PDB file of C-alpha atoms in Angstrom:
ATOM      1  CA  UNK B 274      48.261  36.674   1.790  1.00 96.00           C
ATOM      2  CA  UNK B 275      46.714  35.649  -1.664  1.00 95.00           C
ATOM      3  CA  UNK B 276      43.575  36.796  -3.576  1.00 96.00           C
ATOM      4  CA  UNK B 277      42.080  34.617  -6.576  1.00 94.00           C
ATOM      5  CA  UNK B 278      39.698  36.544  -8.330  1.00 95.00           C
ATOM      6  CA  UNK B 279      37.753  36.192 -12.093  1.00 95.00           C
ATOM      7  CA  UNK B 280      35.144  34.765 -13.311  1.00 94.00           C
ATOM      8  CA  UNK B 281      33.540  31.455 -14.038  1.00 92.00           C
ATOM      9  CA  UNK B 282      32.063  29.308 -17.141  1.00 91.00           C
ATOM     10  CA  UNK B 283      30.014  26.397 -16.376  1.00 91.00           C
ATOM     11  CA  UNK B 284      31.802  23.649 -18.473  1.00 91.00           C
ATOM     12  CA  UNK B 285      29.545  20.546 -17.905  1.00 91.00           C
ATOM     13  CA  UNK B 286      27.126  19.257 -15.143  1.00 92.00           C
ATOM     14  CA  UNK B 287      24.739  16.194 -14.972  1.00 92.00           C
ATOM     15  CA  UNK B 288      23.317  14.700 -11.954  1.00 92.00           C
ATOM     16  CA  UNK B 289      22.966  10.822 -12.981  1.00 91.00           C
ATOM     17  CA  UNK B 290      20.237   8.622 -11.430  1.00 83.00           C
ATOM     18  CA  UNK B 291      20.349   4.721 -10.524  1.00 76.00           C
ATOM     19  CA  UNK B 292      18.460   3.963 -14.345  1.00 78.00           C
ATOM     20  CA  UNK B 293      21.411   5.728 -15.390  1.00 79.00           C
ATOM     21  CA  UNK B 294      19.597   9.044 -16.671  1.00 83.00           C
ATOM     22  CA  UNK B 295      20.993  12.079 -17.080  1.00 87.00           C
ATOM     23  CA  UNK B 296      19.698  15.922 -15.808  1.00 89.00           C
ATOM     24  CA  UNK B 297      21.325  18.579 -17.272  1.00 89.00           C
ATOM     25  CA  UNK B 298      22.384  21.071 -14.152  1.00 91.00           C
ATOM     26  CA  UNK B 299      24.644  23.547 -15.757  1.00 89.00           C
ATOM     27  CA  UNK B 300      24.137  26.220 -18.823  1.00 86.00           C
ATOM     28  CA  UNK B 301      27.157  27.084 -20.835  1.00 80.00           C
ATOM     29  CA  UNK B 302      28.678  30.031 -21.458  1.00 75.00           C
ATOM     30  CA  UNK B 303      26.612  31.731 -18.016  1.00 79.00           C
ATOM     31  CA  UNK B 304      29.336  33.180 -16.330  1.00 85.00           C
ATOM     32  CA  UNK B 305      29.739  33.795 -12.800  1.00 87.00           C
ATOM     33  CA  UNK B 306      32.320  36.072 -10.625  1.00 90.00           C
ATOM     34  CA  UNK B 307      34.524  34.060  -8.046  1.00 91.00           C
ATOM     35  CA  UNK B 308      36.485  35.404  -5.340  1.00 93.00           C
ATOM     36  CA  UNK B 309      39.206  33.117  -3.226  1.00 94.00           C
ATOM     37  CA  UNK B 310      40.974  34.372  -0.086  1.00 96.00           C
ATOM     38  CA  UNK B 311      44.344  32.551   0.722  1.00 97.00           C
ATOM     39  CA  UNK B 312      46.340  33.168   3.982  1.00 97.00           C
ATOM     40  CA  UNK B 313      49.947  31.200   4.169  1.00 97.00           C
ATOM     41  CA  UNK B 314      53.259  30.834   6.385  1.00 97.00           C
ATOM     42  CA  UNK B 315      56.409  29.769   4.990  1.00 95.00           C
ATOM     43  CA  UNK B 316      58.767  27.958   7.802  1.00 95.00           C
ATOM     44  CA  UNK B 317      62.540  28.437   7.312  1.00 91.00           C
ATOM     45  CA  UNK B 318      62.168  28.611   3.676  1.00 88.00           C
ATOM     46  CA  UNK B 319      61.283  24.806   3.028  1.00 95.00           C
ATOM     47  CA  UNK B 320      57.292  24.617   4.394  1.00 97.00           C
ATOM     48  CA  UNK B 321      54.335  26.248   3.567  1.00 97.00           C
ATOM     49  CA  UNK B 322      51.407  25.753   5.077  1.00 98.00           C
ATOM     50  CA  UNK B 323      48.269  27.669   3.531  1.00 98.00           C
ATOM     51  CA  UNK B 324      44.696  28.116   4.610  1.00 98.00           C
ATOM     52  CA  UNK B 325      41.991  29.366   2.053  1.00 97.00           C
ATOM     53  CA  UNK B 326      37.902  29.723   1.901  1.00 96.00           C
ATOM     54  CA  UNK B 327      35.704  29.612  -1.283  1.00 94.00           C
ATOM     55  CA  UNK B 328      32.373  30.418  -1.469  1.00 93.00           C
ATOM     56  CA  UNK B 329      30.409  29.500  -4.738  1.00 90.00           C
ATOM     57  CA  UNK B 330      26.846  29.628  -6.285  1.00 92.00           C
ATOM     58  CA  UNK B 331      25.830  28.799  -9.857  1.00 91.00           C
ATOM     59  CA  UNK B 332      21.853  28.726 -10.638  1.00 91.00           C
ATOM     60  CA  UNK B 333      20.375  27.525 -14.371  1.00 91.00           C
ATOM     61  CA  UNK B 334      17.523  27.662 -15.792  1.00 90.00           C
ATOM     62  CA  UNK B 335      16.470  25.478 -18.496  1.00 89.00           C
ATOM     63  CA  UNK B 336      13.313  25.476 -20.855  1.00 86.00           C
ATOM     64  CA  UNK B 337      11.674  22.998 -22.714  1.00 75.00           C
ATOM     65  CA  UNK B 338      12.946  21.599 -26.060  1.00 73.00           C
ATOM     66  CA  UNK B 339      11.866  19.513 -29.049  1.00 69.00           C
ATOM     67  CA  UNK B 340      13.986  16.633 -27.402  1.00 66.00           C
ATOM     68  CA  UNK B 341      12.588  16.982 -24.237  1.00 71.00           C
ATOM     69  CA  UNK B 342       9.319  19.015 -24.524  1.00 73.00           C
ATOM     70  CA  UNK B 343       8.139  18.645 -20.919  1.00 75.00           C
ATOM     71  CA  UNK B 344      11.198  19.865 -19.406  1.00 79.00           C
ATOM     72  CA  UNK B 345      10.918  23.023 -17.272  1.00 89.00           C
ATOM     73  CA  UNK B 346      13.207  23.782 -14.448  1.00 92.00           C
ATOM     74  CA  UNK B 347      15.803  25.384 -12.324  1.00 94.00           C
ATOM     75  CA  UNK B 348      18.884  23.966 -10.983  1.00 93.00           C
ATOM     76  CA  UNK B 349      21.094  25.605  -8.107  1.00 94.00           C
ATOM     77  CA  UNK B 350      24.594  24.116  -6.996  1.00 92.00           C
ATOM     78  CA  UNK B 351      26.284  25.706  -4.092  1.00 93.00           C
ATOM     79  CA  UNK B 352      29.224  24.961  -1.964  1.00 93.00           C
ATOM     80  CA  UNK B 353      31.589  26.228   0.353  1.00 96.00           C
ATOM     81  CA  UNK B 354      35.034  24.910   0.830  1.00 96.00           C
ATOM     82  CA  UNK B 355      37.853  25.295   3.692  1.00 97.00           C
ATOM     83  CA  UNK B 356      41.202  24.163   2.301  1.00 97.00           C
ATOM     84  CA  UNK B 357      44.461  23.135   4.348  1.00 98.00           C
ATOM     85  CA  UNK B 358      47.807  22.817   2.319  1.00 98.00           C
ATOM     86  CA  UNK B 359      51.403  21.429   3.330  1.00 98.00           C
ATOM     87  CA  UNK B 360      53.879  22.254   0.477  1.00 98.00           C
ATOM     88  CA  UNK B 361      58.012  21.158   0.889  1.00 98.00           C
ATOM     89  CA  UNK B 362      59.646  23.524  -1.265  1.00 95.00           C
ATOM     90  CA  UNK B 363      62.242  21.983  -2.816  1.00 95.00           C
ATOM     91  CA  UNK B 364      65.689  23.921  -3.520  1.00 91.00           C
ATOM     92  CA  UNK B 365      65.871  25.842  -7.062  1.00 85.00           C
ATOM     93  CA  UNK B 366      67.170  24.667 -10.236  1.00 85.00           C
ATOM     94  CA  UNK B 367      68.178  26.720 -12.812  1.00 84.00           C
ATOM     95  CA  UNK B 368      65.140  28.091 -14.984  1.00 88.00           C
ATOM     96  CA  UNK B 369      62.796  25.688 -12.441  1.00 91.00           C
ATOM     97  CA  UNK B 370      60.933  25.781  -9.257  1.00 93.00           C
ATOM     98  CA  UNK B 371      59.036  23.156  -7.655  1.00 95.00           C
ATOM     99  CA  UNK B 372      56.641  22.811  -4.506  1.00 97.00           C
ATOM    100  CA  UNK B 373      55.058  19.185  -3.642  1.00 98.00           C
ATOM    101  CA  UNK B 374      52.593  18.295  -0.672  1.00 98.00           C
ATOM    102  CA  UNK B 375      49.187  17.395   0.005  1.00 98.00           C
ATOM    103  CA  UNK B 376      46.028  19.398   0.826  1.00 97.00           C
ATOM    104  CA  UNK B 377      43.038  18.332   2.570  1.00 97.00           C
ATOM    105  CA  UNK B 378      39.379  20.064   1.652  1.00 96.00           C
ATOM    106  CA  UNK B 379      36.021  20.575   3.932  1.00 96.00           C
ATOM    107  CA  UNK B 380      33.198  20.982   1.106  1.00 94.00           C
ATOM    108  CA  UNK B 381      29.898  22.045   2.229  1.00 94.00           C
ATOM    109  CA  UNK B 382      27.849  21.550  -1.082  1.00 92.00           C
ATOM    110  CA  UNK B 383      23.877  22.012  -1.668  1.00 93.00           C
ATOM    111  CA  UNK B 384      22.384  20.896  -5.092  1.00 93.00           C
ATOM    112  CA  UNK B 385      18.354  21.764  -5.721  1.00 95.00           C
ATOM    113  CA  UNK B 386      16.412  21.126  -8.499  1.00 94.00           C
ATOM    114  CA  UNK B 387      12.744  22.738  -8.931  1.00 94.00           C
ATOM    115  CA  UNK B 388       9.615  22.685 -11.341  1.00 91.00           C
ATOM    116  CA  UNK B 389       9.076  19.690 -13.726  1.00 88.00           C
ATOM    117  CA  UNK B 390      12.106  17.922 -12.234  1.00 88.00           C
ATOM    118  CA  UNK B 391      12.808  17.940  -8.684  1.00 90.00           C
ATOM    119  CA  UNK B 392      15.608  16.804  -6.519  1.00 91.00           C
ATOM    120  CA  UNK B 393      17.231  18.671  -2.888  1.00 92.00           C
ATOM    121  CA  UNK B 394      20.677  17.177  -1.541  1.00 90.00           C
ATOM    122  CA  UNK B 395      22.898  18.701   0.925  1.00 91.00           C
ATOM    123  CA  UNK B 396      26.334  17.291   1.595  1.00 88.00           C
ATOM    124  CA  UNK B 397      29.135  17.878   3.661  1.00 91.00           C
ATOM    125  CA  UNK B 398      32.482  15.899   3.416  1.00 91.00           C
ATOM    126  CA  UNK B 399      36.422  15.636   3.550  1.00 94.00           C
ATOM    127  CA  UNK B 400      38.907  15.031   0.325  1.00 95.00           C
ATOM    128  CA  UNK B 401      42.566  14.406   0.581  1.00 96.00           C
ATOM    129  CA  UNK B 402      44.889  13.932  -2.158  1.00 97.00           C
ATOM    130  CA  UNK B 403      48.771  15.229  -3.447  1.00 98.00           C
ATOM    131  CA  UNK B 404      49.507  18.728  -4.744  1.00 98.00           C
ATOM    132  CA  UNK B 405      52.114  20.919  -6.829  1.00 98.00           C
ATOM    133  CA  UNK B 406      53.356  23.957  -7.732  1.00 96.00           C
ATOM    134  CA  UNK B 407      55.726  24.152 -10.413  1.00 95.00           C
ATOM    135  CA  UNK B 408      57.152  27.563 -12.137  1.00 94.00           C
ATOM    136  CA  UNK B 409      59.661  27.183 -15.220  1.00 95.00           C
ATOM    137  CA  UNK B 410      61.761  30.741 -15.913  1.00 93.00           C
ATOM    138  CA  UNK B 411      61.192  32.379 -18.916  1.00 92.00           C
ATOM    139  CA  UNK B 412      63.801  35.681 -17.405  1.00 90.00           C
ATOM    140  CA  UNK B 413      64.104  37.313 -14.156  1.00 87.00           C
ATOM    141  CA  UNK B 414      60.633  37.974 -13.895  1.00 91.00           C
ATOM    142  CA  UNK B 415      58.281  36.127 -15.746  1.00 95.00           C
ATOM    143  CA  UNK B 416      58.012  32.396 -15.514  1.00 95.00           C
ATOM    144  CA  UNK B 417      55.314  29.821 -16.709  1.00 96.00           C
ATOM    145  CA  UNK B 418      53.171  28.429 -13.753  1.00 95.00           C
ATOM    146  CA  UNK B 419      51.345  25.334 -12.775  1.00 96.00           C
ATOM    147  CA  UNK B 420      49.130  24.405  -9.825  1.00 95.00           C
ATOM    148  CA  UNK B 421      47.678  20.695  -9.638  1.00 96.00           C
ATOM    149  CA  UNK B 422      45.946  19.508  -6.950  1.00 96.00           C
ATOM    150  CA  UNK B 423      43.490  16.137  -6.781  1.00 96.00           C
ATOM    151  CA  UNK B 424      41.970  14.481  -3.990  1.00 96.00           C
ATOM    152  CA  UNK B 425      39.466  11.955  -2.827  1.00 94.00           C
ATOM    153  CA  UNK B 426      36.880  11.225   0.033  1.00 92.00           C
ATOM    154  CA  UNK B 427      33.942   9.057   0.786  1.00 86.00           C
ATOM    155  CA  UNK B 428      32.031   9.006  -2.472  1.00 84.00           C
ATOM    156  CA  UNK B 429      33.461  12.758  -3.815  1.00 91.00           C
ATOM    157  CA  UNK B 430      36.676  13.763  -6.130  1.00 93.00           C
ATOM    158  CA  UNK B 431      37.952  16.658  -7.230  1.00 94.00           C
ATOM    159  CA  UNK B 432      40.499  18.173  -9.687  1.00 96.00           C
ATOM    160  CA  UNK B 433      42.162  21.581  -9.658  1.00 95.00           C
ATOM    161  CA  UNK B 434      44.287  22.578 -11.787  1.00 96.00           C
ATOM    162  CA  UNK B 435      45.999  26.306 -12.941  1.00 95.00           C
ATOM    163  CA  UNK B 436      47.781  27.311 -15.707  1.00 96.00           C
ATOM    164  CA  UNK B 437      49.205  31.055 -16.867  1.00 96.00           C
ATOM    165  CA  UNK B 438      52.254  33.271 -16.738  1.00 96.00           C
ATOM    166  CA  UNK B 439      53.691  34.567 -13.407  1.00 94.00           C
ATOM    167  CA  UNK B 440      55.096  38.017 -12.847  1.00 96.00           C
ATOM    168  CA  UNK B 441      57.526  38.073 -10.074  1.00 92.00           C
ATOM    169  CA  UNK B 442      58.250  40.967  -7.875  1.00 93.00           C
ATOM    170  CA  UNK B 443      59.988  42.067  -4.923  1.00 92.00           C
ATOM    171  CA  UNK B 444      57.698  40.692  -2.347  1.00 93.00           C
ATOM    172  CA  UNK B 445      54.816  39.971  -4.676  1.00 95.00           C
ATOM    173  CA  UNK B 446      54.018  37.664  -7.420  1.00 94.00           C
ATOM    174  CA  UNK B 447      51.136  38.078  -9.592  1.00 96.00           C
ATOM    175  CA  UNK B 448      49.389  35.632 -11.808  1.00 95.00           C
ATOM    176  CA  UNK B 449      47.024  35.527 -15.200  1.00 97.00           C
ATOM    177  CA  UNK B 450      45.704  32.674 -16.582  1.00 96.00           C
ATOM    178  CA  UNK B 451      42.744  29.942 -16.383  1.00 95.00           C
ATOM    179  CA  UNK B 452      41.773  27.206 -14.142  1.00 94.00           C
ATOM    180  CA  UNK B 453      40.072  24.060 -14.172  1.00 95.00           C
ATOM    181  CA  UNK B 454      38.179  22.401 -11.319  1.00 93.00           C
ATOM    182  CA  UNK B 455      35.384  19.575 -11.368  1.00 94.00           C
ATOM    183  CA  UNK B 456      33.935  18.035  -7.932  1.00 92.00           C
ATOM    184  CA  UNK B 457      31.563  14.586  -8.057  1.00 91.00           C
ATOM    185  CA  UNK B 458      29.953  12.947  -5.511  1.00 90.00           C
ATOM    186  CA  UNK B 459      27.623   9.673  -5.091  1.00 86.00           C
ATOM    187  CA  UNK B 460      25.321   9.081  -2.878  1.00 75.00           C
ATOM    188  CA  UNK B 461      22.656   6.425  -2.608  1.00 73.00           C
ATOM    189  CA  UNK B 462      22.002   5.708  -5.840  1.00 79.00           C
ATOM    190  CA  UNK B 463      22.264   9.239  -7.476  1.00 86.00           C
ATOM    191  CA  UNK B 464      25.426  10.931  -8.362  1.00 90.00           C
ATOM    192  CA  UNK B 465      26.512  14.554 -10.039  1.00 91.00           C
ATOM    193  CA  UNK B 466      29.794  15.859 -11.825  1.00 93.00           C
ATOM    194  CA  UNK B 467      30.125  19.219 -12.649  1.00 93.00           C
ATOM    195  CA  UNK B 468      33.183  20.996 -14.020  1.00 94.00           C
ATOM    196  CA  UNK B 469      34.146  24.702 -14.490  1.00 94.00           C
ATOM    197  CA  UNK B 470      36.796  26.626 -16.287  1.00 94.00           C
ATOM    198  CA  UNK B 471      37.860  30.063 -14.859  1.00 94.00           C
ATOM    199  CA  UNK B 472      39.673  33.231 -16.348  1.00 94.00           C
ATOM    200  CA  UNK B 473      41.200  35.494 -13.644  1.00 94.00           C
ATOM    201  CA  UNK B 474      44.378  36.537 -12.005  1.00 95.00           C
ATOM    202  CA  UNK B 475      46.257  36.260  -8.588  1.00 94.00           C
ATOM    203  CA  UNK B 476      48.126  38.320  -6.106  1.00 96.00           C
ATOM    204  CA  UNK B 477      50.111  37.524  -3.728  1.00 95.00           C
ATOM    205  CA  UNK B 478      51.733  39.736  -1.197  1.00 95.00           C
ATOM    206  CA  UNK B 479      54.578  38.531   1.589  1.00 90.00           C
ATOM    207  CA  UNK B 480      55.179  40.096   4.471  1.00 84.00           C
TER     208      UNK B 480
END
């Protein structure tokens, strides 16, 4: 069982119509708390398969500038995403560990605008794309971590990736450090990226 917990800084966010104009959807520096639930089972040793949920909501609220006088308005983005992921762990070097597979993700996403700009999209849709898990020993129980995982679907992306030290224990590992993730998605003739880094730790407990 695994628990990702911290919180969240917008990074950047535009929803892009077909004249190619862009809506500001995110304000920096507003951060948010996030909370992700992981449950796992490790085969023999040499497969993992993992199953986690994330639910997310981010609201903005911008006010009208000397570039843009008549802008008033709120923007939401919400989404909830069910994650399946196949790592082959491969056997350990000296000083380095390293897990590959794939991972597929459900996203459930809503994205509202209101007041002097308006715009209400829900989507639902599949990504699939390669993953890793790499650790590099600094002593017996700290080592340097690194998650990746990318994927694509019909008209969506995403990129996560983590970064930060990992404390090793006797049947737990704990881990501080940041992590990046952006989703996109196109549709008709709009599309939006938006892109978040996130301070936090994880545990993770065997049994």
């Amino acid at each position: 069982m695994k628990v990702d917990s911290g919180v969240s800084m917008p990074w950047s966010g535009f929803l892009e119509g077909s004249d190619s104009e862009r809506t500001q959807l995110l304000m920096k520096n507003d951060f948010r708390a996030y909370f992700l639930p992981t449950v796992g089972y490790e085969i023999s040793g040499e497969h993992l398969i993992e199953l986690s949920f994330f639910h997310f909501t981010v609201k903005s609220t911008f006010e009208a500038t000397d570039t843009d006088p008549l802008a008033s308005y709120e923007s939401m983005f919400k989404q909830d995403v069910l994650s399946l992921t196949y790592m082959y762990i491969l056997p350990e070097l000296d000083r380095f560990s390293l897990q590959l597979g794939v991972q597929g993700r459900l996203w459930f996403k809503q994205l509202t605008l209101t007041g002097s700009k308006t715009f209400d999209r829900k989507v639902s849709d599949l990504s699939f794309g390669p993953a890793a898990d790499l650790r590099l020993q600094m002593n017996d129980k700290v080592f340097i971590g690194l998650d990746v995982s990318t994927g694509l679907g019909k008209g969506n992306g995403f990129i996560d990736m983590f970064a930060g030290l990992h404390f090793e224990g006797p049947f737990y590992y704990v881990r501080a450090g940041t992590r990046y993730w952006s989703v996109t998605n196109s549709f008709d003739n709009d599309r939006f990226f938006l892109s978040f880094v996130n301070l936090g730790v994880q545990f993770c407990a065997v049994f």
